[in-house]
Coordinates of C-alpha atoms in Angstrom, one line a residue:
Chain A
M1 CA 142.7 191.7 17.1
T2 CA 140.4 193.9 15.2
G3 CA 142.3 197.1 16.0
I4 CA 145.6 195.4 14.9
G5 CA 143.8 194.4 11.6
I6 CA 142.6 197.9 11.0
G7 CA 146.0 199.4 11.6
A8 CA 147.6 196.7 9.4
S9 CA 145.1 197.4 6.6
L10 CA 145.9 201.1 6.7
Y11 CA 149.6 200.2 6.2
G12 CA 148.8 198.2 3.1
L13 CA 148.2 194.7 4.4
R14 CA 145.1 192.6 3.8
P15 CA 144.4 190.9 7.2
V16 CA 142.0 188.0 7.6
I17 CA 140.8 187.6 11.2
T18 CA 139.2 184.4 12.4
H19 CA 136.7 184.3 15.2
Q20 CA 135.8 180.8 16.1
R21 CA 132.4 182.1 17.1
L22 CA 130.6 185.2 15.9
D23 CA 129.6 185.8 19.6
F24 CA 133.2 186.3 20.5
A25 CA 133.6 189.1 18.0
L26 CA 131.0 191.4 19.5
L27 CA 133.6 193.1 21.8
S28 CA 135.1 194.5 18.6
M29 CA 131.9 196.1 17.4
D30 CA 133.2 199.6 18.2
Q31 CA 136.3 199.1 16.0
L32 CA 134.3 197.5 13.3
V33 CA 131.5 200.1 13.1
N34 CA 133.3 203.3 14.1
N35 CA 136.7 202.6 12.5
A36 CA 136.7 199.9 9.8
A37 CA 133.4 200.6 8.3
K38 CA 133.6 204.4 8.4
W39 CA 137.2 205.0 7.5
R40 CA 136.7 205.5 3.8
F41 CA 133.8 208.0 4.4
M42 CA 135.5 209.9 7.1
F43 CA 138.7 210.7 5.1
G44 CA 137.2 211.6 1.7
G45 CA 137.5 208.2 0.2
Q46 CA 141.3 208.3 0.2
R47 CA 141.5 204.7 1.4
G48 CA 139.4 202.0 2.8
V49 CA 140.1 199.2 5.3
P50 CA 140.6 195.9 3.3
L51 CA 139.9 193.7 6.3
T52 CA 138.2 190.4 6.2
V53 CA 136.6 189.1 9.4
R54 CA 135.6 185.4 9.4
M55 CA 133.0 184.6 11.9
I56 CA 131.6 181.1 12.5
L57 CA 128.0 181.0 13.5
G58 CA 125.3 178.5 14.3
R59 CA 124.9 176.2 17.2
G60 CA 126.4 172.8 18.1
W61 CA 126.1 170.5 21.1
G62 CA 125.6 172.0 24.5
Q63 CA 126.0 175.6 23.4
G64 CA 124.2 178.4 25.2
P65 CA 122.7 181.8 24.4
T66 CA 126.1 183.4 24.0
H67 CA 127.5 180.8 21.6
S68 CA 124.8 180.5 18.9
Q69 CA 123.7 183.8 17.6
N70 CA 123.1 184.6 13.9
L71 CA 123.6 188.4 13.7
Q72 CA 124.0 188.9 10.0
A73 CA 121.1 191.4 10.0
W74 CA 122.9 193.6 12.5
F75 CA 126.1 193.7 10.5
A76 CA 124.2 194.3 7.3
H77 CA 122.7 197.5 8.7
V78 CA 126.1 199.1 9.3
P79 CA 127.0 201.3 6.3
G80 CA 130.4 200.4 5.0
L81 CA 130.4 196.8 5.9
K82 CA 129.8 194.0 3.4
V83 CA 128.3 190.8 4.7
V84 CA 128.9 187.5 3.0
M85 CA 127.2 184.2 3.7
P86 CA 128.2 181.3 1.4
A87 CA 126.3 178.0 1.3
T88 CA 128.5 175.8 -0.9
A89 CA 132.2 174.8 -1.0
E90 CA 132.6 176.6 -4.3
D91 CA 131.1 179.7 -3.0
A92 CA 133.1 179.5 0.2
K93 CA 136.4 179.7 -1.8
G94 CA 135.2 182.1 -4.4
L95 CA 133.5 184.5 -2.1
L96 CA 136.4 184.4 0.5
L97 CA 138.9 185.3 -2.2
S98 CA 136.7 188.2 -3.3
S99 CA 136.3 189.3 0.3
I100 CA 140.1 189.3 0.9
F101 CA 140.8 191.4 -2.2
D102 CA 137.9 193.8 -1.6
P103 CA 139.0 197.3 -0.8
D104 CA 136.7 197.6 2.1
P105 CA 135.9 195.6 5.3
V106 CA 133.9 192.3 4.8
I107 CA 132.2 190.2 7.4
F108 CA 132.4 186.6 6.2
L109 CA 129.9 184.4 8.0
E110 CA 130.3 180.6 7.9
H111 CA 127.6 178.4 9.4
R112 CA 129.3 175.6 11.2
W113 CA 126.8 173.0 9.9
L114 CA 128.2 173.7 6.4
H115 CA 131.8 172.9 7.2
N116 CA 131.6 169.2 6.3
L117 CA 129.4 169.7 3.2
R118 CA 131.3 168.5 0.1
G119 CA 131.2 170.0 -3.4
E120 CA 133.1 170.7 -6.5
V121 CA 135.6 173.6 -6.1
P122 CA 137.6 175.2 -9.0
E123 CA 141.3 175.3 -8.6
G124 CA 143.3 178.6 -8.5
D125 CA 141.9 182.1 -8.3
C126 CA 138.1 181.5 -8.7
R127 CA 136.7 184.7 -7.3
I128 CA 132.9 185.2 -7.3
P129 CA 131.7 188.8 -7.3
L130 CA 130.2 190.0 -4.1
G131 CA 126.5 191.0 -4.2
K132 CA 125.4 188.6 -6.9
A133 CA 122.7 186.0 -6.0
E134 CA 122.6 182.6 -7.6
L135 CA 119.5 181.1 -9.1
L136 CA 119.7 177.5 -8.0
R137 CA 116.3 176.3 -9.2
K138 CA 113.9 177.8 -11.7
G139 CA 110.2 177.7 -11.4
E140 CA 107.1 179.9 -11.9
D141 CA 105.0 179.3 -8.8
I142 CA 106.9 181.0 -6.0
T143 CA 110.2 182.6 -5.2
V144 CA 112.2 181.2 -2.3
V145 CA 115.1 183.3 -1.1
A146 CA 117.7 181.8 1.3
M147 CA 121.3 182.1 2.3
S148 CA 124.0 180.1 4.1
Y149 CA 122.7 176.9 5.7
M150 CA 119.1 177.7 4.9
T151 CA 120.0 177.4 1.3
I152 CA 120.7 173.7 1.8
E153 CA 117.4 173.3 3.7
A154 CA 115.6 175.2 1.0
L155 CA 117.0 173.0 -1.8
H156 CA 115.5 169.9 -0.1
A157 CA 112.2 171.7 0.3
V158 CA 112.1 173.0 -3.2
D159 CA 113.0 169.6 -4.7
H160 CA 110.3 168.0 -2.6
L161 CA 107.7 170.6 -3.8
T162 CA 108.8 169.9 -7.4
E163 CA 107.7 166.3 -6.9
K164 CA 104.3 167.6 -5.7
G165 CA 103.9 169.8 -8.9
I166 CA 105.0 173.1 -7.3
N167 CA 107.9 174.7 -9.1
C168 CA 110.0 177.3 -7.3
D169 CA 112.6 179.8 -8.1
L170 CA 115.3 179.3 -5.5
L171 CA 117.7 182.2 -5.0
D172 CA 120.8 181.8 -2.9
L173 CA 121.7 185.4 -1.9
R174 CA 125.3 184.6 -1.0
C175 CA 125.7 188.2 0.3
V176 CA 123.4 190.0 2.7
R177 CA 125.0 193.3 1.9
P178 CA 125.2 194.3 -0.9
L179 CA 121.8 192.6 -1.4
D180 CA 121.0 191.6 -4.9
R181 CA 117.6 193.3 -5.0
Q182 CA 117.5 193.1 -8.8
A183 CA 117.6 189.3 -8.8
I184 CA 114.9 189.1 -6.1
E185 CA 112.6 191.7 -7.8
A186 CA 113.0 190.0 -11.2
S187 CA 112.1 186.6 -9.7
V188 CA 109.2 187.9 -7.6
N189 CA 107.7 189.9 -10.4
R190 CA 107.6 186.7 -12.4
T191 CA 106.2 184.4 -9.7
G192 CA 104.2 186.9 -7.6
R193 CA 105.0 185.0 -4.4
L194 CA 107.9 185.2 -2.0
L195 CA 109.1 182.9 0.7
V196 CA 112.0 184.2 2.7
A197 CA 114.4 182.3 4.9
L198 CA 116.7 184.4 6.9
I199 CA 116.9 187.8 5.3
P200 CA 117.1 191.3 6.7
A201 CA 113.7 193.0 7.1
T202 CA 114.7 195.8 4.8
L203 CA 113.3 193.9 1.9
L204 CA 109.9 194.0 3.4
D205 CA 110.0 197.8 3.5
R206 CA 111.7 198.7 0.3
S207 CA 111.0 196.1 -2.4
R208 CA 109.3 197.2 -5.5
V209 CA 107.5 194.0 -6.4
K210 CA 104.1 193.0 -7.4
L211 CA 102.9 190.3 -5.0
W212 CA 99.8 188.2 -5.3
L213 CA 99.9 187.1 -1.6
V214 CA 101.1 188.6 1.7
L215 CA 104.9 188.2 2.2
Q216 CA 105.9 185.3 4.4
R217 CA 109.1 185.6 6.4
I218 CA 110.6 182.5 7.9
A219 CA 113.3 183.0 10.5
G220 CA 114.8 180.7 13.0
S221 CA 117.7 180.1 15.2
L222 CA 120.0 177.5 13.7
Chain B
M1 CA 137.7 171.0 -10.3
A2 CA 138.2 169.1 -7.1
I3 CA 135.7 167.6 -4.6
M4 CA 136.3 169.0 -1.1
T5 CA 134.5 170.1 2.0
F6 CA 133.4 173.6 2.6
A7 CA 136.0 173.8 5.3
N8 CA 138.8 172.7 3.0
A9 CA 137.6 175.3 0.4
I10 CA 138.1 177.9 3.1
N11 CA 141.6 176.6 3.6
E12 CA 142.2 176.7 -0.2
A13 CA 141.0 180.3 -0.5
L14 CA 143.3 181.4 2.3
T15 CA 146.3 179.6 0.8
E16 CA 145.5 180.9 -2.7
A17 CA 145.1 184.5 -1.4
M18 CA 148.4 184.3 0.5
T19 CA 150.1 182.9 -2.6
L20 CA 148.7 185.6 -4.8
D21 CA 149.6 188.5 -2.5
P22 CA 152.2 188.4 0.3
D23 CA 150.3 191.3 2.0
V24 CA 147.6 188.9 2.9
I25 CA 148.0 187.8 6.5
C26 CA 145.8 185.4 8.6
Y27 CA 145.5 185.3 12.4
G28 CA 142.9 184.7 15.1
L29 CA 141.6 181.9 17.2
G30 CA 142.7 178.5 15.9
V31 CA 144.9 179.7 13.0
P32 CA 148.2 178.3 14.4
D33 CA 146.5 175.1 15.6
P34 CA 148.1 172.1 13.8
K35 CA 144.9 170.2 14.0
G36 CA 143.0 173.0 12.3
E37 CA 140.7 174.5 14.9
T38 CA 139.7 173.0 18.2
S39 CA 136.1 172.3 17.5
L40 CA 135.4 168.8 16.2
V41 CA 133.2 169.9 13.4
M42 CA 135.8 172.3 12.1
I43 CA 138.8 170.0 12.1
G44 CA 140.4 170.3 8.7
Y45 CA 139.8 173.7 7.6
L46 CA 143.0 175.4 8.7
I47 CA 145.1 172.2 8.8
C48 CA 148.7 172.9 7.8
L49 CA 147.9 176.5 6.9
H50 CA 150.6 177.7 9.2
Q51 CA 153.0 175.2 7.7
K52 CA 152.2 176.0 4.1
M53 CA 152.3 179.8 4.8
P54 CA 154.6 180.2 7.8

C-alpha cells in the first residue's frame, strides 16, 4: 500500500492511506523511511512525496503487545517525516486537511479513545498549520505539555489543580514533528516548571529553558 | 460550526479534501467498508465515504 502511495504521489496524486492499527504499518517502514521521507533530499528538492498515512493507535479490549503500540517518537526521529497527533474533533479535521495538502509525507496518528469525543468543528476548508501548539489553559505555576489523548487527561488534571489553587499552562502540541519548541520555551521560561506527558526525549536534551526544578517526564502505554 | 465526533471530523476532512482536489485519493484497511471500519469504537468515521466519493 505504501509503495503504491509513494508512486502515486510522484505522479501528482495526494494519497491518504489508512492503517487500522499503527502496528500493521511497521512492515512499510523501509518505504516510509528510505523512500517517502528522503525523496525530496535525494533528488535536489525537485519534488516531495505528498503522502498522508493515517495510523490508529492505542489499546482496546483484549489487545496484545502487537496491537497497542504508541510509536510517535520513532516516526518523529526520521528526517523528512511530519508527525501529527490531534486531540480534538476540530483539530482532527483541520490538521488532516493540512496534512493531505502538505508537500511532504505526514504520519497522522489518531488515538482510538478519541474517536467518540465530540466537539465543535468548522465547516469547509478549515486547515490548521502543522507545527503550532495550542495553549489550552493559561497559568503561572507550571507548564504541562501533552498531545493526543493525554491532552484530554491533562485538561482534567489541570482543571482539578486550578480548584486547588495551582494554575497551569497547558500546551497541546498537536504535532510531534515539527515540534513547537518556541511555544514550549516561552511557557517554561515564564513558569519555570515543566510536566511532560508523551513527548520525544529530544526536548530534554535540547531545550533552552530556565527551570526551577528537575524535569519530570510522564510516559505511559495507553 | 457543527457538533460532531472526532471520527466524523476525520470523515469530513477526507470528504472536503477530495472535493477540493480530485487528485486526493483514499485507500486502506476499512475504507470501502459501508459500516465505516470494522472496529466498534471506530464505526462512523468512514461511513459513506466510498458512496460520497466513489
